[in-house]
JSON list of C-alpha atoms in Angstrom, two decimals:
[
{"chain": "A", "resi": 1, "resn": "UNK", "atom": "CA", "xyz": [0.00, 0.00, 0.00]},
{"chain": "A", "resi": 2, "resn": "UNK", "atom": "CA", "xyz": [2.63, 2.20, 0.96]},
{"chain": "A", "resi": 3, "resn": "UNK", "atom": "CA", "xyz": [4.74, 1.80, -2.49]},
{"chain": "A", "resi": 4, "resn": "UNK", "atom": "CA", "xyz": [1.07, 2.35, -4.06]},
{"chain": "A", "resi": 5, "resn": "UNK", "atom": "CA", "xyz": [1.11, 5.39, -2.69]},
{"chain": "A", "resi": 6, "resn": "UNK", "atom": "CA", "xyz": [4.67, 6.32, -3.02]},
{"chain": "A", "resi": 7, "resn": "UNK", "atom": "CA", "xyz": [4.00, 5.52, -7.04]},
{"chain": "A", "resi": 8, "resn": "UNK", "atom": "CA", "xyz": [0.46, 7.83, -6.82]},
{"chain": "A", "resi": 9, "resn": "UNK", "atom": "CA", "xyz": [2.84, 10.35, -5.83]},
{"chain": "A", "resi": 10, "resn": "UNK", "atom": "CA", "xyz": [5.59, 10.73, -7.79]},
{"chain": "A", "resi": 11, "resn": "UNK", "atom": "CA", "xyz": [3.75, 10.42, -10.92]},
{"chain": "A", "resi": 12, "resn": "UNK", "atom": "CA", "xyz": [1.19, 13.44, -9.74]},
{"chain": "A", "resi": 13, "resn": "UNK", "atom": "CA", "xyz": [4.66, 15.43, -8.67]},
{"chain": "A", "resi": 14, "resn": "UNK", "atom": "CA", "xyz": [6.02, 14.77, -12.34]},
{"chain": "A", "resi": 15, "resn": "UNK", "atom": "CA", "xyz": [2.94, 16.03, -13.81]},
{"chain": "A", "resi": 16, "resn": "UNK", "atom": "CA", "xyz": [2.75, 18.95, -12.12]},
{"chain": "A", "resi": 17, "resn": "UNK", "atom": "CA", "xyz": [5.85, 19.51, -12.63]},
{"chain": "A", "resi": 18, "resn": "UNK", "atom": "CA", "xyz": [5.97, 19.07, -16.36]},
{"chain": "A", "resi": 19, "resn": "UNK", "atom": "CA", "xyz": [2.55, 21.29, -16.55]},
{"chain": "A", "resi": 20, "resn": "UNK", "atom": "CA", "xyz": [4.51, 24.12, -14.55]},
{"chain": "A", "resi": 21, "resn": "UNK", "atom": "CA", "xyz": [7.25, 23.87, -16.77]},
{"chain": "A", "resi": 22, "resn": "UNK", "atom": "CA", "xyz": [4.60, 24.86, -19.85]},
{"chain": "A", "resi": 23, "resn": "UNK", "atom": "CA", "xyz": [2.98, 27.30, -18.14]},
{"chain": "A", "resi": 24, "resn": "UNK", "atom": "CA", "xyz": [5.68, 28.98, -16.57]},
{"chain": "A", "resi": 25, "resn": "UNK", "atom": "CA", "xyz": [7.07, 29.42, -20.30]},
{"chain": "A", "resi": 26, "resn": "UNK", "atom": "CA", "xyz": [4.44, 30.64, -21.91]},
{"chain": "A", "resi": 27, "resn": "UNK", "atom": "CA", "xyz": [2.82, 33.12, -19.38]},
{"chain": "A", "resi": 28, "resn": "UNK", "atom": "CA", "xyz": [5.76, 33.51, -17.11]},
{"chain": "A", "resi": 29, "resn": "UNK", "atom": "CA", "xyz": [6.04, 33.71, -13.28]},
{"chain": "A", "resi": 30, "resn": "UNK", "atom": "CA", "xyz": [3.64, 36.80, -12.74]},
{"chain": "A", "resi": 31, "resn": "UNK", "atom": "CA", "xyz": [1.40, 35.73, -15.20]},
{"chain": "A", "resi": 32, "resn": "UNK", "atom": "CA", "xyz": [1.00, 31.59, -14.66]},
{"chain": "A", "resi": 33, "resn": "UNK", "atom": "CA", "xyz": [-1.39, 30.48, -11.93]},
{"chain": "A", "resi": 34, "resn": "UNK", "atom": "CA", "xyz": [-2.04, 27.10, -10.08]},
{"chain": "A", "resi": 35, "resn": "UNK", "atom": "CA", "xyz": [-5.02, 26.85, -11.72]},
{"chain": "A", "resi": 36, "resn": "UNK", "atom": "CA", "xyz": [-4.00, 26.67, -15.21]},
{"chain": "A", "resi": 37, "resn": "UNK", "atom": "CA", "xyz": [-1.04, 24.44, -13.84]},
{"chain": "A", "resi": 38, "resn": "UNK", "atom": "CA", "xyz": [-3.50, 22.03, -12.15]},
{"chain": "A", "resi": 39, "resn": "UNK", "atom": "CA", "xyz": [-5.66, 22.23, -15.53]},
{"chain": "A", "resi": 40, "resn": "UNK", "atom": "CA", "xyz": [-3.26, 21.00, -17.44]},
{"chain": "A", "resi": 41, "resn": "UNK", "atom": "CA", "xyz": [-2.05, 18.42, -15.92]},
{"chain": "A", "resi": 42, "resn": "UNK", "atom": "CA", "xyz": [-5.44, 17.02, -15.18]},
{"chain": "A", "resi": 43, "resn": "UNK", "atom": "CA", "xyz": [-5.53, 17.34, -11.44]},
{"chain": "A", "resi": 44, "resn": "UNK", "atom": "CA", "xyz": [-7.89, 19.07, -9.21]},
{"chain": "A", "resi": 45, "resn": "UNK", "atom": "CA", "xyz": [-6.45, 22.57, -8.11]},
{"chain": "A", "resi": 46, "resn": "UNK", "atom": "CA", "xyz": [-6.54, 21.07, -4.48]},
{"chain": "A", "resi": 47, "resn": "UNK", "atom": "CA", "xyz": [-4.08, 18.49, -5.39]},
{"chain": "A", "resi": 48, "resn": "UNK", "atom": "CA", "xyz": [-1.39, 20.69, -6.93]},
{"chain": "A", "resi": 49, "resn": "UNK", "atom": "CA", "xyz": [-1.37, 23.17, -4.05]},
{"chain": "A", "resi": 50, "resn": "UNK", "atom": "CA", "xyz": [-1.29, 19.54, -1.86]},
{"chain": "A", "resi": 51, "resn": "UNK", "atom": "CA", "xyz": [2.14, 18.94, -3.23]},
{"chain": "A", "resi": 52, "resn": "UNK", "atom": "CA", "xyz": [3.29, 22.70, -3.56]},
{"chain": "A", "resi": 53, "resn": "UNK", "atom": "CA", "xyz": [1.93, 25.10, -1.15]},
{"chain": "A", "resi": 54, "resn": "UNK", "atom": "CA", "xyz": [2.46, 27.57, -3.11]},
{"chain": "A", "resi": 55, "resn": "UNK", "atom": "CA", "xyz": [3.07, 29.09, -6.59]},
{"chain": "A", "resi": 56, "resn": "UNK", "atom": "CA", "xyz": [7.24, 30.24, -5.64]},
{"chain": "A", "resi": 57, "resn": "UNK", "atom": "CA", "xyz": [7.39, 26.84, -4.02]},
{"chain": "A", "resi": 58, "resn": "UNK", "atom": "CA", "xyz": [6.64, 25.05, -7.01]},
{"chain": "A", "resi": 59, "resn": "UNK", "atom": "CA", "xyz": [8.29, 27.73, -9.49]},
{"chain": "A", "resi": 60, "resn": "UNK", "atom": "CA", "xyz": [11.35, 27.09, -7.54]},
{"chain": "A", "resi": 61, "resn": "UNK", "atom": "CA", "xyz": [11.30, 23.27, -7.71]},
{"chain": "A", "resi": 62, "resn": "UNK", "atom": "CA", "xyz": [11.03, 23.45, -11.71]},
{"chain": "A", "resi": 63, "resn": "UNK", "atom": "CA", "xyz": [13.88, 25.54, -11.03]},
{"chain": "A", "resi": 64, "resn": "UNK", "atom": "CA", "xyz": [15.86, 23.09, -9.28]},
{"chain": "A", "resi": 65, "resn": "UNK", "atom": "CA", "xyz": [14.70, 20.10, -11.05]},
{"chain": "A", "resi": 66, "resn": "UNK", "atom": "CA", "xyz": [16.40, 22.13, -14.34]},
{"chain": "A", "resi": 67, "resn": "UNK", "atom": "CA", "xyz": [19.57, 22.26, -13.31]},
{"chain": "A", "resi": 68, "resn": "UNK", "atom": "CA", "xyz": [19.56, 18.75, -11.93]},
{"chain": "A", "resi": 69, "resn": "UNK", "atom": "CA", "xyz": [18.90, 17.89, -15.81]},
{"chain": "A", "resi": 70, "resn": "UNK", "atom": "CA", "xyz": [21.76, 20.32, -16.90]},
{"chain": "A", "resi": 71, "resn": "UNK", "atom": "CA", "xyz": [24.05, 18.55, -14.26]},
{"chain": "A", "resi": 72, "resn": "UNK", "atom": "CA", "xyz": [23.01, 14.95, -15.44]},
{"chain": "A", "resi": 73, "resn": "UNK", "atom": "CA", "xyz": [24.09, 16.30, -19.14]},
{"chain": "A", "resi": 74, "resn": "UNK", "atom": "CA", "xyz": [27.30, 16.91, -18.33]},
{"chain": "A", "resi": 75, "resn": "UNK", "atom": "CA", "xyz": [28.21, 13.59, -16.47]},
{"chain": "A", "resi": 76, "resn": "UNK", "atom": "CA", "xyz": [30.22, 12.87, -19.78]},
{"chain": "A", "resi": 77, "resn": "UNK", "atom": "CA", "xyz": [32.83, 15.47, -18.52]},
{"chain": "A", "resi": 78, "resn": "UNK", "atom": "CA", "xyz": [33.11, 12.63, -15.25]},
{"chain": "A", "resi": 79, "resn": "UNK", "atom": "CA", "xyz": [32.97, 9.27, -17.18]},
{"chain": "A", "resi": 80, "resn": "UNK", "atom": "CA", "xyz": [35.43, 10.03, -19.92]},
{"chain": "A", "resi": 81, "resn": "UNK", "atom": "CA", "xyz": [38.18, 11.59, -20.62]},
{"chain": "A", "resi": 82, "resn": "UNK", "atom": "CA", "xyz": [38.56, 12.11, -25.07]},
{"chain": "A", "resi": 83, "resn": "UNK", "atom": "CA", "xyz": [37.58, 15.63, -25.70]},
{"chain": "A", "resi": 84, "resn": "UNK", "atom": "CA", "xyz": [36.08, 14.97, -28.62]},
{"chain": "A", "resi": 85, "resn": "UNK", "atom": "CA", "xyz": [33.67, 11.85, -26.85]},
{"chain": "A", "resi": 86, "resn": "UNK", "atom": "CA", "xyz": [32.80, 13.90, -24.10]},
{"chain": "A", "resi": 87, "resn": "UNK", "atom": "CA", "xyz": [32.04, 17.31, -25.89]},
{"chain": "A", "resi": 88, "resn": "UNK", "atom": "CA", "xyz": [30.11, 15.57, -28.74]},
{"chain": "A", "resi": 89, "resn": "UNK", "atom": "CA", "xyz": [28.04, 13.49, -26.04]},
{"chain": "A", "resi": 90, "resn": "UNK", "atom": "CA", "xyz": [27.67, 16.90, -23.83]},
{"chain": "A", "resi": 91, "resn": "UNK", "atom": "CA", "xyz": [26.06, 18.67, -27.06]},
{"chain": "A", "resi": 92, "resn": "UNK", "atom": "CA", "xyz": [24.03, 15.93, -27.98]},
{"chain": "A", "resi": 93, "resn": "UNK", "atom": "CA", "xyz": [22.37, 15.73, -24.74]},
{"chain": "A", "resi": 94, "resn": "UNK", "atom": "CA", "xyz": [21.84, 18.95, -24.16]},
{"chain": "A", "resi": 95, "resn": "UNK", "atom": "CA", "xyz": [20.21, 19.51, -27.79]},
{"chain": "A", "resi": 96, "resn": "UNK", "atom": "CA", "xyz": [18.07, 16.30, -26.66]},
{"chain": "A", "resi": 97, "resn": "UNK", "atom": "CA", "xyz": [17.12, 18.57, -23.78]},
{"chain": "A", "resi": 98, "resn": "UNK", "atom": "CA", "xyz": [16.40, 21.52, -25.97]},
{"chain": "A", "resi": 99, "resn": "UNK", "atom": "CA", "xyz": [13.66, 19.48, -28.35]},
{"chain": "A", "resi": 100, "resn": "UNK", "atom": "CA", "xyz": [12.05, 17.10, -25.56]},
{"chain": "A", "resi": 101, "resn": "UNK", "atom": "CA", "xyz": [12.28, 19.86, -22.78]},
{"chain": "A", "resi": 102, "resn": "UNK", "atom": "CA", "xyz": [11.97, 23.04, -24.63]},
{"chain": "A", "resi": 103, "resn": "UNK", "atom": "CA", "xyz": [9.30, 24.81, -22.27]},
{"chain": "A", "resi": 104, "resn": "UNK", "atom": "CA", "xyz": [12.11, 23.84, -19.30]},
{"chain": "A", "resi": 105, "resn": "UNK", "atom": "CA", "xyz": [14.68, 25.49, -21.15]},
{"chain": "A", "resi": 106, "resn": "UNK", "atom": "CA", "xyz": [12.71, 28.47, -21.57]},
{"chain": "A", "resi": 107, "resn": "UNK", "atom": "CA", "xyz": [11.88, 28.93, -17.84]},
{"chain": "A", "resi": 108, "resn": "UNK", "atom": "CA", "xyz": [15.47, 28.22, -16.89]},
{"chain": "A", "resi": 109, "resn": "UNK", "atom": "CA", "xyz": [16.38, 31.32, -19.74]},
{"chain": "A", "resi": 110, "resn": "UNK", "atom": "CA", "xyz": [13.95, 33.89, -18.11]},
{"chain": "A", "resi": 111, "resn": "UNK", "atom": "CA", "xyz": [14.97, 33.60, -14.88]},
{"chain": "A", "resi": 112, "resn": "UNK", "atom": "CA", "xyz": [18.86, 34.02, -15.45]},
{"chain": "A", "resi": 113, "resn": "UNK", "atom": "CA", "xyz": [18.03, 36.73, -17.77]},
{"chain": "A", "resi": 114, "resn": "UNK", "atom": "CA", "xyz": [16.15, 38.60, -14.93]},
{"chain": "A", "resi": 115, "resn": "UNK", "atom": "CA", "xyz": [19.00, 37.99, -12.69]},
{"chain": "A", "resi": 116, "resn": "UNK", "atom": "CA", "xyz": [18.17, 34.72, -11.13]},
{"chain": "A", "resi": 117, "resn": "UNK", "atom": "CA", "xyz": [16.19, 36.27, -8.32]},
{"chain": "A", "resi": 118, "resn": "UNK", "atom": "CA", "xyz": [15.03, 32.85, -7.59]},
{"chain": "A", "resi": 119, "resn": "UNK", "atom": "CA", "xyz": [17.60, 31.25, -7.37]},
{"chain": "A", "resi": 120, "resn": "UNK", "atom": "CA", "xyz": [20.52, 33.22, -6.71]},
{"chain": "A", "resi": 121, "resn": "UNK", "atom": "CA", "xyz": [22.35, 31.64, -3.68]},
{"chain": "A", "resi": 122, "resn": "UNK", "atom": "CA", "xyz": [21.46, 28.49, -5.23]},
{"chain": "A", "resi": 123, "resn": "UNK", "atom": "CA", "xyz": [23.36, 28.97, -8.25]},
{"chain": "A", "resi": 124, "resn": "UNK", "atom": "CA", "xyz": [26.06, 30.94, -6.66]},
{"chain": "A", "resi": 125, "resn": "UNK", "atom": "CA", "xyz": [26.73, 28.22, -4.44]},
{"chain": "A", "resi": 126, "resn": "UNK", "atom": "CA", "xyz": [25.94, 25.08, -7.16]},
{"chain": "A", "resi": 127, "resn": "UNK", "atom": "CA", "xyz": [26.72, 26.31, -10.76]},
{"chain": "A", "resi": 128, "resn": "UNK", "atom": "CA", "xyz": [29.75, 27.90, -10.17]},
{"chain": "A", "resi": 129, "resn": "UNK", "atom": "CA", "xyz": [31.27, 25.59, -8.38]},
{"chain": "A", "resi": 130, "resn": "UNK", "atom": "CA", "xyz": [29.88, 23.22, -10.46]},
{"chain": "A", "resi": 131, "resn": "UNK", "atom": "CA", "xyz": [30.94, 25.24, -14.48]},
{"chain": "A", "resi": 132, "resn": "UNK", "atom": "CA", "xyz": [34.63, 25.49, -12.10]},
{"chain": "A", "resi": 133, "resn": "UNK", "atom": "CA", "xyz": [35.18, 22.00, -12.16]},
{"chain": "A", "resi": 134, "resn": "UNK", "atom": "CA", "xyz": [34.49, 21.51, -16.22]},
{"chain": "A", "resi": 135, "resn": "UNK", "atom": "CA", "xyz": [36.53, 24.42, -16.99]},
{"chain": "A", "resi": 136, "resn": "UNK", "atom": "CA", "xyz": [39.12, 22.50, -14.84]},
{"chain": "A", "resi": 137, "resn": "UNK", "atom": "CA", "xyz": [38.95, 19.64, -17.42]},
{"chain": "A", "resi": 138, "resn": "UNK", "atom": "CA", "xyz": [38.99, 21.92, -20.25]},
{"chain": "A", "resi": 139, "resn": "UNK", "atom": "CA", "xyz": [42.14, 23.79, -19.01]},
{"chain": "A", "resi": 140, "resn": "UNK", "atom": "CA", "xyz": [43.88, 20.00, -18.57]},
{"chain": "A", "resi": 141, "resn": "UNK", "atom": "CA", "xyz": [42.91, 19.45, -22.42]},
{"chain": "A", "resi": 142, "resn": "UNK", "atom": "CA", "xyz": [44.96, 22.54, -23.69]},
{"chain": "A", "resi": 143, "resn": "UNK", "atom": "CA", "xyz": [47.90, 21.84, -21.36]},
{"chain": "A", "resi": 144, "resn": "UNK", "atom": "CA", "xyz": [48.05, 18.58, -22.35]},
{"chain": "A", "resi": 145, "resn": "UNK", "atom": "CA", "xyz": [47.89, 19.78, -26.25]},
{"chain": "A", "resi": 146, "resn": "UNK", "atom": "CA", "xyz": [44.91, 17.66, -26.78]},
{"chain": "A", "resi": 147, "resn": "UNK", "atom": "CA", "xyz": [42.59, 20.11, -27.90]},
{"chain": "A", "resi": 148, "resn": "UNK", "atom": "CA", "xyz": [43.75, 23.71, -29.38]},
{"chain": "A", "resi": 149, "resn": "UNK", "atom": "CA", "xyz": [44.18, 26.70, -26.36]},
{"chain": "A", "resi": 150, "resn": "UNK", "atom": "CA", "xyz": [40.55, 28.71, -25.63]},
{"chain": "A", "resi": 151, "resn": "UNK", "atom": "CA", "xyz": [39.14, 30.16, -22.76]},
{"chain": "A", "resi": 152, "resn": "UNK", "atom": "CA", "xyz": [37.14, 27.32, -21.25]},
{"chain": "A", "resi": 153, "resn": "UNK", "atom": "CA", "xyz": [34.35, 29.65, -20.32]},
{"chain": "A", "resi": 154, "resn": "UNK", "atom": "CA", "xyz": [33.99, 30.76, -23.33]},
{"chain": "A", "resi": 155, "resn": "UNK", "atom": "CA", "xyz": [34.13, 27.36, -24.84]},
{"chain": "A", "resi": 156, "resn": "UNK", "atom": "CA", "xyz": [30.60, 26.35, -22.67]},
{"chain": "A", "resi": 157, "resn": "UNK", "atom": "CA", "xyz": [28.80, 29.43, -23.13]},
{"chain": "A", "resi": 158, "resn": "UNK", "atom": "CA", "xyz": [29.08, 28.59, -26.97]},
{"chain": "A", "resi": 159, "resn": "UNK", "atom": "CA", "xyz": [27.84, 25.34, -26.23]},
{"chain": "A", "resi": 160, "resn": "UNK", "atom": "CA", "xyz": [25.29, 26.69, -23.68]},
{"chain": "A", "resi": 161, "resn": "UNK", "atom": "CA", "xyz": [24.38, 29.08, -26.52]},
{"chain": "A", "resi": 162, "resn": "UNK", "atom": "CA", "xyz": [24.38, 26.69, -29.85]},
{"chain": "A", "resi": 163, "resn": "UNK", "atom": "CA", "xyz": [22.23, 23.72, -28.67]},
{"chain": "A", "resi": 164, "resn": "UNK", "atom": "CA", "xyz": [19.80, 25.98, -26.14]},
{"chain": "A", "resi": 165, "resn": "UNK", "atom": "CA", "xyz": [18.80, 28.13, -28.90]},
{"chain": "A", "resi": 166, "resn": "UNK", "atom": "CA", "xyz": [17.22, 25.31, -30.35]},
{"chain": "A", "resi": 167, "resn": "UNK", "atom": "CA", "xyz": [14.84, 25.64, -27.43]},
{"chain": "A", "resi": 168, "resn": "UNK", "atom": "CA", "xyz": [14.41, 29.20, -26.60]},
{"chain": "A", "resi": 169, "resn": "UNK", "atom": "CA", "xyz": [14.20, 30.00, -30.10]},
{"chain": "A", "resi": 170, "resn": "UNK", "atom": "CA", "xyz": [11.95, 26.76, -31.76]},
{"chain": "A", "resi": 171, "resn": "UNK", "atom": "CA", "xyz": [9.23, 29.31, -33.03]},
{"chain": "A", "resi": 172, "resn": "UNK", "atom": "CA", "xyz": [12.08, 31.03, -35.14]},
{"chain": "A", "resi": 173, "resn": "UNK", "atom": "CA", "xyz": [13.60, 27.44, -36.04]},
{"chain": "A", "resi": 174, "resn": "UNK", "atom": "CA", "xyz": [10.31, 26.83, -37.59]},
{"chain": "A", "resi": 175, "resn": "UNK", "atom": "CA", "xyz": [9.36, 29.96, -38.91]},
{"chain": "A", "resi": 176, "resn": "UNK", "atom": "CA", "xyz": [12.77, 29.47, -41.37]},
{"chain": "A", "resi": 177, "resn": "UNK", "atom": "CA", "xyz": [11.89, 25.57, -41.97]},
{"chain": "A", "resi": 178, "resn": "UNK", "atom": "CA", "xyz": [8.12, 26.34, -43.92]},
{"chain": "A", "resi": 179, "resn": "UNK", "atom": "CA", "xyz": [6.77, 26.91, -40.60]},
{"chain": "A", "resi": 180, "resn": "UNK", "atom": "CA", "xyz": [7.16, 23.42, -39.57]},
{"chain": "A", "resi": 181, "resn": "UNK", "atom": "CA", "xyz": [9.64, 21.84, -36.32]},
{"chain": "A", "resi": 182, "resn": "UNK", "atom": "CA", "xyz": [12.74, 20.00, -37.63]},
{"chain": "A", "resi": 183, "resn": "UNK", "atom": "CA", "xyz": [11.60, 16.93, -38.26]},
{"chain": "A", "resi": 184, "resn": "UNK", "atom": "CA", "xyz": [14.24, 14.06, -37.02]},
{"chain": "A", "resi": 185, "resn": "UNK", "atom": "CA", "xyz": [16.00, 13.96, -39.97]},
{"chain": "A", "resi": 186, "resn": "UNK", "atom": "CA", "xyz": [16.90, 17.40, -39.82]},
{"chain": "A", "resi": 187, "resn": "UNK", "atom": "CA", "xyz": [17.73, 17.37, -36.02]},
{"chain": "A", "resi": 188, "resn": "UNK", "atom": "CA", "xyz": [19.90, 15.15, -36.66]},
{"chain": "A", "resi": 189, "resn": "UNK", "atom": "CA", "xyz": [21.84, 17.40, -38.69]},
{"chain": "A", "resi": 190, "resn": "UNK", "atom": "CA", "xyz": [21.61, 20.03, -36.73]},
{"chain": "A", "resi": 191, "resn": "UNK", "atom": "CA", "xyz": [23.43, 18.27, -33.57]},
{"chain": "A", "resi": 192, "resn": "UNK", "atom": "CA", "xyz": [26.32, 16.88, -36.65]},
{"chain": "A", "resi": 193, "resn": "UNK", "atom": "CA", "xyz": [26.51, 20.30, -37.19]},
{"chain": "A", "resi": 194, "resn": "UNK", "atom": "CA", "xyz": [26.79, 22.09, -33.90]},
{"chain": "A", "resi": 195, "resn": "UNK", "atom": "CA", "xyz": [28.95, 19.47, -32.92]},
{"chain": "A", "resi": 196, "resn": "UNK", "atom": "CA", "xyz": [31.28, 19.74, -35.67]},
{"chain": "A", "resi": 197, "resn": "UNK", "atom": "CA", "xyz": [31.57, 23.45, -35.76]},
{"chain": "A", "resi": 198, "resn": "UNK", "atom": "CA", "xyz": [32.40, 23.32, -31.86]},
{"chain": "A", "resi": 199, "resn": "UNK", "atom": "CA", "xyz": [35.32, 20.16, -32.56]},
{"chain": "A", "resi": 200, "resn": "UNK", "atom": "CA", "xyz": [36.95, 22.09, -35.32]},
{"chain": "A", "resi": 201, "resn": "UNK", "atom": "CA", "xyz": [36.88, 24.93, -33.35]},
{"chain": "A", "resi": 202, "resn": "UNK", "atom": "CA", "xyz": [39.15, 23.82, -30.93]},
{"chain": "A", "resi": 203, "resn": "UNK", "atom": "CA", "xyz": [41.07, 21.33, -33.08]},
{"chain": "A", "resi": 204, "resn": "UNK", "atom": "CA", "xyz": [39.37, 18.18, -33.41]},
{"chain": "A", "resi": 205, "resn": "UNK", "atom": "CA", "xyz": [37.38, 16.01, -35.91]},
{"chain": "A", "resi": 206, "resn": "UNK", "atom": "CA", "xyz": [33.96, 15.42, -35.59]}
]
């Protein structure tokens, strides 16, 4: 009974969760409210504000459950060691990211772009230490000569940029491609291509 429940649970959190995510992209914090959250993901308005008491509550656990995802990307930089496998697996998951969790990508955008008010300490005290440790790896590439010298912040914030435009942008993407997504075909391409641009840019094949 109690793993029923347990199950009951973490499926209603994940829907809410998922729902916020929409919402809080399209109408943004001010203008999203639990009700339109609990409508779409098909569960009374009681239930969502059962789970999060309140609307920063559960803006702040989309929040957090973002840069979980953004951490889990980037294991690649912790289980290998060849530039070129873990860049090309870093951009490839986080263009994954950017088609099947555009929405999340575009919360995650408006809230660093309004200074993180949020989530401030949190990143101060997470993501820095956190983009420290990659640049780390980076730096050890160019000493070693393995991949050509660049500033390693400035290598991820072109990665950050490349493959997250695909989601903060996807209306524009579409505009340009007869006003239709990429299909998978072309998304395909489109990581090949980031991905090459980024190796070649710093010395290596794709």
């Amino acid at each position: 009974m109690a793993k029923k429940k347990g199950d009951i649970r973490r499926r209603n959190v994940e829907k809410i969760l998922l729902a916020a995510e929409q919402v809080f992209a399209e109408k943004g914090y001010a203008g999203a409210a639990m009700g339109d959250i609990a409508q779409l993901a098909d569960l009374p308005k009681s239930n969502v504000h059962y789970y999060f008491a309140t609307k920063e509550e559960l803006y702040r656990e989309v929040l957090l459950g973002l840069l979980e995802v953004w951490k889990q990307d980037a294991l690649c930089f912790e289980l290998y060691d060849d530039p070129r496998i873990v860049l090309s697996s870093y951009i490839r998951a986080k263009m994954q990211h950017s088609r099947n969790r555009a929405y999340g990508s575009k919360v995650w955008a408006a809230e660093v772009m309004q200074g993180a008010p949020i989530l401030q300490e949190r990143l101060r005290d997470n993501l820095y230490e956190w983009a420290k440790l990659k640049e780390a790896k980076i730096r050890e590439w160019i000493e070693d000569d393995r991949i050509l010298p660049v500033d390693p912040s400035h290598l991820l914030y072109m990665i950050w940029a490349s493959t997250q435009h695909y989601a903060d942008f996807d209306h524009q993407i579409a505009l340009l491609n007869d006003d239709r997504p990429l299909d998978d075909i072309q998304f395909e391409r489109a990581v090949q291509s980031v991905t090459s641009v980024i190796l070649r840019g710093i010395g290596l094949s794709a």
